[in-house]
Coordinates of C-alpha atoms and ligand atoms in Angstrom, one line a residue:
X1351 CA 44.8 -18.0 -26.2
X1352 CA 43.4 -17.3 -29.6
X1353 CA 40.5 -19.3 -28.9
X1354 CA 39.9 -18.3 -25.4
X1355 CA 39.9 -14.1 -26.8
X1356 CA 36.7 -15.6 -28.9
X1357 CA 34.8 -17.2 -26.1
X1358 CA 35.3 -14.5 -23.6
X1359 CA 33.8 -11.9 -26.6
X1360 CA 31.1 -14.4 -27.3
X1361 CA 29.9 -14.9 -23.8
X1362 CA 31.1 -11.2 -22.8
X1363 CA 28.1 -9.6 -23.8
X1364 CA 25.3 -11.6 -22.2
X1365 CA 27.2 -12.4 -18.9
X1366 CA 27.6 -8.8 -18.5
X1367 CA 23.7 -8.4 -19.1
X1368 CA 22.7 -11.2 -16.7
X1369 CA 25.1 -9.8 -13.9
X1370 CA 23.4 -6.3 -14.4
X1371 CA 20.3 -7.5 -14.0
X1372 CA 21.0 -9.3 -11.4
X1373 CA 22.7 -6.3 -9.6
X1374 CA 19.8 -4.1 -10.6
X1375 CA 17.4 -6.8 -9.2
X1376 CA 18.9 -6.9 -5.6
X1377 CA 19.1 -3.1 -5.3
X1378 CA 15.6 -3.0 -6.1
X1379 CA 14.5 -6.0 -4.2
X1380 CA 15.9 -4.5 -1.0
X1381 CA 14.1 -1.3 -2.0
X1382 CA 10.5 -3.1 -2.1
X1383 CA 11.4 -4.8 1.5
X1384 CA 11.6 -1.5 2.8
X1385 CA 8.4 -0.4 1.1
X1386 CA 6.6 -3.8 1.3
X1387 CA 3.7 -2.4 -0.9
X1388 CA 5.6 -4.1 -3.8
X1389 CA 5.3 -7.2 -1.8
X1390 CA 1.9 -9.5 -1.6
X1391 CA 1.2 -12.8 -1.2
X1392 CA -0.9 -14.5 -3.0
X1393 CA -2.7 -18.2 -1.7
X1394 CA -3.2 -21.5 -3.4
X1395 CA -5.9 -23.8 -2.1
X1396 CA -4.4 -27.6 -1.4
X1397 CA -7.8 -29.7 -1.9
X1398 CA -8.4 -33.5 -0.6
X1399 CA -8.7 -35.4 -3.4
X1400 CA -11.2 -38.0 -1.1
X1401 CA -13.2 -35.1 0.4
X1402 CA -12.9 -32.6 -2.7
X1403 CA -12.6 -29.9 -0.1
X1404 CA -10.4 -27.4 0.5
X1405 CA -7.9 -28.0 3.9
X1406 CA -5.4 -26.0 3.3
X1407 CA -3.7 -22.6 1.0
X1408 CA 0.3 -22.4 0.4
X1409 CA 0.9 -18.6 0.3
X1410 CA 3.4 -17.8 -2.6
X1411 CA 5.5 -14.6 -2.9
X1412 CA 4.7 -12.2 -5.7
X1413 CA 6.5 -8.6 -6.3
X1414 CA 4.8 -6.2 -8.5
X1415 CA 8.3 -4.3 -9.9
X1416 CA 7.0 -0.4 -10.0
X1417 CA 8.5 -0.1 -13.7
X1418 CA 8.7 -3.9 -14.9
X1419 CA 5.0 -5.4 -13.0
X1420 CA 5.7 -8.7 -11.8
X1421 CA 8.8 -10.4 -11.4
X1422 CA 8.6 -14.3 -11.0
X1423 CA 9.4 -15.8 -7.9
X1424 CA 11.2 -18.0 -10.0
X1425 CA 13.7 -14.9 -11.0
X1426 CA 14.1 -13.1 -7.5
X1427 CA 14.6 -15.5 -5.0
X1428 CA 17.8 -16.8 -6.3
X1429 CA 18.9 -13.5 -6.5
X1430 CA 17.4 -13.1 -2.6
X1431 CA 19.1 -16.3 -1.5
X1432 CA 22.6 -15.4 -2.9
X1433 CA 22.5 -11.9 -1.4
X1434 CA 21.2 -12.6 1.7
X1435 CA 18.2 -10.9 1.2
X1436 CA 16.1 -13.9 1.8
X1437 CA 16.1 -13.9 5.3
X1438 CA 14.1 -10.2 5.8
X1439 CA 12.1 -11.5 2.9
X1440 CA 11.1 -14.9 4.5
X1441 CA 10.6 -13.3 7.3
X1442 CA 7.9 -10.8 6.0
X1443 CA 6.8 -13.5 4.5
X1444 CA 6.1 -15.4 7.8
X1445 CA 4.6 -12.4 9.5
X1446 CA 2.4 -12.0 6.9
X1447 CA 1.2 -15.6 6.4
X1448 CA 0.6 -16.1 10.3
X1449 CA -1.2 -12.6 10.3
X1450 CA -3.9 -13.8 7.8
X1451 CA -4.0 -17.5 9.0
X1452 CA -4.8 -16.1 12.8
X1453 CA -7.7 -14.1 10.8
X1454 CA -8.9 -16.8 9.2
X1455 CA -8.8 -18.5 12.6
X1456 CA -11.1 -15.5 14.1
X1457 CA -13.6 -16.1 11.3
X1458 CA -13.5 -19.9 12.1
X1459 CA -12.2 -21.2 9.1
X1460 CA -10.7 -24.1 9.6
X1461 CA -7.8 -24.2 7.2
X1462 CA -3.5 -24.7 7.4
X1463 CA -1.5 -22.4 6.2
X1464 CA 1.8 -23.2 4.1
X1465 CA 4.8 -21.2 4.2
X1466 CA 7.7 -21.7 1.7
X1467 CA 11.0 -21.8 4.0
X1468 CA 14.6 -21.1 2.1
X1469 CA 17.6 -23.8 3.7
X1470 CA 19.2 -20.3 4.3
X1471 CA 16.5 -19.2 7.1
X1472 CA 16.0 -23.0 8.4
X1473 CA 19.7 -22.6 9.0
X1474 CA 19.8 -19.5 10.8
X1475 CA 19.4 -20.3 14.5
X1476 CA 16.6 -17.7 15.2
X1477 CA 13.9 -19.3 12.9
X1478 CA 12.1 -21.9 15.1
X1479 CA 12.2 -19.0 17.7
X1480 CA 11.0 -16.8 15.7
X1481 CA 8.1 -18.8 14.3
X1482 CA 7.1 -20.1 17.8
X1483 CA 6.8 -16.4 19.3
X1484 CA 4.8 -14.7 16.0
X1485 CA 2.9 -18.2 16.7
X1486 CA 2.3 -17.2 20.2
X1487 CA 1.4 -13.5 19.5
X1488 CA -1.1 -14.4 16.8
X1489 CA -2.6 -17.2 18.9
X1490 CA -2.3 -20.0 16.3
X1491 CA -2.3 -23.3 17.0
X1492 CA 1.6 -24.7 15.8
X1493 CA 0.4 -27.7 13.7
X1494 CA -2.1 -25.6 11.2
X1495 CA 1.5 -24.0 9.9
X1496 CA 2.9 -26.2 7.4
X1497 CA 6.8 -25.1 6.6
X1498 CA 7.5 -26.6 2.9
X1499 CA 11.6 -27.6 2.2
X1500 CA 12.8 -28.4 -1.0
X1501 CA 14.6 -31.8 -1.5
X1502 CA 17.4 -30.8 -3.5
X1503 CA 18.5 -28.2 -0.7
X1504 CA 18.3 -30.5 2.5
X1505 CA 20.0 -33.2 1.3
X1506 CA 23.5 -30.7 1.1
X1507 CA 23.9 -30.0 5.4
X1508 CA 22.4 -32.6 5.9
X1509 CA 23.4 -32.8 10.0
X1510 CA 22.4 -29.2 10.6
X1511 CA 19.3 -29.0 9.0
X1512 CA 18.2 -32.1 10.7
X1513 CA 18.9 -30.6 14.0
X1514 CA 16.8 -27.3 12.7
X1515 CA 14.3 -29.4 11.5
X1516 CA 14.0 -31.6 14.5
X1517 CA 13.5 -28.2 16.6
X1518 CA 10.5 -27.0 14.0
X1519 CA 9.4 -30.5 14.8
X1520 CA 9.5 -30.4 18.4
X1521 CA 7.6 -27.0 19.1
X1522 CA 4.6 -28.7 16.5
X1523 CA 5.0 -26.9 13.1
X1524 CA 4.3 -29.9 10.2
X1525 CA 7.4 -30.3 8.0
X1526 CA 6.6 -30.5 4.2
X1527 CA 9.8 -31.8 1.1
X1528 CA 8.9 -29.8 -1.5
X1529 CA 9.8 -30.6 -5.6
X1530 CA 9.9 -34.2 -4.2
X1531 CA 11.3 -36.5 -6.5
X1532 CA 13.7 -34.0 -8.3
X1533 CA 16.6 -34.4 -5.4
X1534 CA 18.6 -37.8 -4.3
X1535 CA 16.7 -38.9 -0.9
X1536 CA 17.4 -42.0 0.0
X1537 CA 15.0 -44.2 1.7
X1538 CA 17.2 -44.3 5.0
X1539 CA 17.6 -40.5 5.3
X1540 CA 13.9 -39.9 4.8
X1541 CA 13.1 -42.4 7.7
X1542 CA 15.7 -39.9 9.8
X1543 CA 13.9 -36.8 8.8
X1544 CA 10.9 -35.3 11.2
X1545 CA 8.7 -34.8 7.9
X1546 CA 5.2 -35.2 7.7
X1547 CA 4.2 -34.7 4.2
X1548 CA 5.6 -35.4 0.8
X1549 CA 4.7 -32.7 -2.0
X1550 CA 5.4 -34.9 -5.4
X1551 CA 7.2 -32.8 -8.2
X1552 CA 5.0 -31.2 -10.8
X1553 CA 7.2 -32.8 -13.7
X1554 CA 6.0 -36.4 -12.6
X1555 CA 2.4 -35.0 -12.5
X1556 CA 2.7 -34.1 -15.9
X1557 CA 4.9 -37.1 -17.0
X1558 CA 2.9 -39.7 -15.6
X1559 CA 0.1 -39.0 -18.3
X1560 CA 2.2 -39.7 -21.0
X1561 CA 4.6 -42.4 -19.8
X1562 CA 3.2 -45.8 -17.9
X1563 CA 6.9 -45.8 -16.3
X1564 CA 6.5 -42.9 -14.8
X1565 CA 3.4 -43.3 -13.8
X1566 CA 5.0 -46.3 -11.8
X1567 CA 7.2 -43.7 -10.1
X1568 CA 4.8 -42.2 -9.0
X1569 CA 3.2 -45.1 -7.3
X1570 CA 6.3 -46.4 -5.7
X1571 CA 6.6 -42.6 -4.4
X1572 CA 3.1 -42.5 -3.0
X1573 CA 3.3 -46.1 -1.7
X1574 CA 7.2 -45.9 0.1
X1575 CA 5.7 -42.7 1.8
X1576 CA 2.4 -44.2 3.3
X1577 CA 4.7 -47.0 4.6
X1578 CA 6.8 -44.2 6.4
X1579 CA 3.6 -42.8 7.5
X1580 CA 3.7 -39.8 4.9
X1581 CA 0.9 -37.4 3.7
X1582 CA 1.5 -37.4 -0.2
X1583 CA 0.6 -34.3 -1.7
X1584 CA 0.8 -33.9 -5.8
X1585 CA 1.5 -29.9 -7.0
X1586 CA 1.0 -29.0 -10.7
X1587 CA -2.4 -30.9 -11.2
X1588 CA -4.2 -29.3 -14.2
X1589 CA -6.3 -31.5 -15.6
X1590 CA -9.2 -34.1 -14.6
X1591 CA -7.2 -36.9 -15.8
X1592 CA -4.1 -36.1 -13.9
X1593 CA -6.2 -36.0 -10.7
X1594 CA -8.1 -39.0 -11.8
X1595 CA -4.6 -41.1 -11.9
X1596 CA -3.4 -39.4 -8.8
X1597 CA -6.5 -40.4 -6.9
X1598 CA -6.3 -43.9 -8.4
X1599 CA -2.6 -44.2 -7.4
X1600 CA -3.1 -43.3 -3.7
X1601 CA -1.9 -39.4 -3.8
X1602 CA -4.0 -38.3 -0.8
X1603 CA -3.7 -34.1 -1.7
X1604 CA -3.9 -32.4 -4.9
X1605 CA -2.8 -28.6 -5.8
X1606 CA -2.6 -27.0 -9.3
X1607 CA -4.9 -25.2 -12.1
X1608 CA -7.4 -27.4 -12.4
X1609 CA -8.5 -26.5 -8.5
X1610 CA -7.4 -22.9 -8.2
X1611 CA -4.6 -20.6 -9.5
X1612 CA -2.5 -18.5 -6.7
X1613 CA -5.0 -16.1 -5.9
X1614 CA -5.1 -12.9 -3.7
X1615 CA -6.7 -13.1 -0.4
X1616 CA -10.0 -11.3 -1.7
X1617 CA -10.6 -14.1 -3.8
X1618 CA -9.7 -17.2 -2.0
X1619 CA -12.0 -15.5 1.1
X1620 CA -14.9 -16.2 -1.7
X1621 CA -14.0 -18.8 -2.8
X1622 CA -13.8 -20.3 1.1
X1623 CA -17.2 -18.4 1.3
X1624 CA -19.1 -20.4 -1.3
X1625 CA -17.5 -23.9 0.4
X1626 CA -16.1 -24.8 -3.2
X1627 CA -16.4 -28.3 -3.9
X1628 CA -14.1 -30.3 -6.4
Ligands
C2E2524 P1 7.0 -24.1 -5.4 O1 7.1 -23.9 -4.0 O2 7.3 -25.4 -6.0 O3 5.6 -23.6 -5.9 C1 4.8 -24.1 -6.9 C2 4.8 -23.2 -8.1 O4 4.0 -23.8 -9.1 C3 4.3 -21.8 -7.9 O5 5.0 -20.9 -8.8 C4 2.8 -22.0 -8.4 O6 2.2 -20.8 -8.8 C5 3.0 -22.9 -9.6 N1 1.8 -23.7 -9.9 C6 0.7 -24.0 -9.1 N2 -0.2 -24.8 -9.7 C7 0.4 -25.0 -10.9 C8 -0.1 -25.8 -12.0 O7 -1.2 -26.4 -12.0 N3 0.7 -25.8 -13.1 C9 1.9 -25.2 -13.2 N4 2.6 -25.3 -14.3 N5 2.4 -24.4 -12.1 C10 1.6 -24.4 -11.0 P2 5.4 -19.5 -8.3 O8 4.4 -18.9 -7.4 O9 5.9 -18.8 -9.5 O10 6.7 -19.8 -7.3 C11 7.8 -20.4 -7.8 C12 8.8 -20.8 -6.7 O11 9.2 -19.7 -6.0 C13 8.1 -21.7 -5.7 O12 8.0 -23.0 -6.2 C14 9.0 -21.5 -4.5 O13 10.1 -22.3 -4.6 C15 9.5 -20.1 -4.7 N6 8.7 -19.2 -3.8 C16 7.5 -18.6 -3.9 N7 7.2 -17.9 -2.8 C17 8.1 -18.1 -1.9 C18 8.4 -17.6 -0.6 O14 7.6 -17.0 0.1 N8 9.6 -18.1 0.0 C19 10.5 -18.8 -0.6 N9 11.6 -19.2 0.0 N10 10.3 -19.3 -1.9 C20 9.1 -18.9 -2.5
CA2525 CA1 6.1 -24.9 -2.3
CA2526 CA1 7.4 -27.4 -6.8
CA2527 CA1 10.2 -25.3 -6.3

């Protein structure tokens, strides 16, 4: 008893802070969704490390707190995904994403469009609906969007999010694992799955350099996906040397630094502008 009095006032303190925060968070995340000016995205060229050229952006969530600037993604979507939130977030998200992809689609630029999807909206029965009719309205062609999972969340429900994913599948949207690597696929369940693409886990992009092993991961990852018919993509790349391995080990997509940070859309039109080469 004694002993449990001192670990509840050692831990007291900062629990109490981190559930305030939290609190304080959510309040004023719902807040910014009902004054999206706090909301942007920002884009992220994915570049074909054959070609060099730019084929496709992921658009990534920022929110610019009016007292605190910007919050990471890394901090408020948790807190979005616990509260609920995340489902009138990922769907402003998607609005928004499809709005600018059918622009650049006007302007003939000929690039996909990424869109981070929580297991939370690919479970709720309305997404593939929902994506197939902004789809429709905008006038964009299903297999430019790109809907990126991550691993360690679609291995939980596993027979649910299957059927959801076979539906996205169906109506034409390109499936993407995200953080690959980090989660526990197994060989057989990633024949079962409707993906398209593989996006390798920046830890093993920055591992590889130092560590032949892992570097070896890599390879096997890159080489067990082309045999399942896989794109391999590689996030986190920031320096020549990474993409110089990555290239040399078969990785057929490259995103990070050493291309182009997230950007707003005033930039990456520029960028797109000037045809940027790397
Ligand atoms: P993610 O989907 O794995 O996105 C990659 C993260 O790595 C992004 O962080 C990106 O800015 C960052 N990054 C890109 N290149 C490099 C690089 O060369 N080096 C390093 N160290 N980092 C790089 P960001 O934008 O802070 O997003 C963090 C996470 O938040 C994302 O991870 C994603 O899981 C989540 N997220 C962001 N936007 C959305 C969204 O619209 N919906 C949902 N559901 N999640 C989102
Ligand atoms: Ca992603
Ligand atoms: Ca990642
Ligand atoms: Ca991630």
């Amino acid at each position: 008893k004694d002993e449990g009095g001192n670990c509840f006032r050692f831990f007291q303190p900062a629990m109490t802070t981190y559930m305030t925060r939290r609190i304080k968070l959510e309040q004023e995340l719902r807040q910014a969704l009902a004054d999206p000016s706090q909301l942007r995205l920002f884009y992220q060229p994915k570049v074909d490390l054959g070609s060099g050229s730019i084929i496709g952006v992921e658009a990534l969530l920022r929110w610019h707190h009016p007292e605190e600037g910007m919050i990471s993604p890394m901090e408020f979507i948790p807190i979005a995904e616990d509260s609920g939130l995340i489902l009138d977030l990922g769907d402003w998200v998607l609005v928004q994403a499809l709005e600018q992809l059918s622009r650049w689609q006007r302007e003939g630029v000929a690039i996909g469009m990424a869109i981070n999807v929580s297991v939370k909206q690919l479970l709720h029965r309305d997404l593939c609906d929902r994506i197939l009719a902004l789809s429709q309205q905008q006038d964009i062609a299903p297999d430019a969007v790109q809907l990126e999972i991550t691993e360690t969340h679609i291995m939980n429900d596993m027979g649910r999010i299957i059927a959801a994913l076979c539906a996205l599948d169906k109506a034409g949207f390109t499936l993407a694992i995200d953080d690959f690597g980090t989660g526990h696929s197994s060989l057989s369940r990633l024949r079962d799955l409707p993906v398209k693409v593989l996006k390798i886990d920046k830890s093993f992009v920055k591992n590889a350099m130092r560590d032949k092993k892992e570097a070896q991961i890599v390879k096997a990852i890159i080489d067990m996906g082309h045999s399942l018919d896989k794109t391999i993509i590689a996030e986190g790349i920031e320096t020549q040397e990474q993409m110089q391995l990555l290239t040399e080990l078969g990785c057929d997509e490259g995103q990070g630094y050493l291309f182009a940070r997230p950007m707003p859309v005033e930039e990456l039109d520029l960028l797109l502008r000037q045809n940027a080469q790397y």
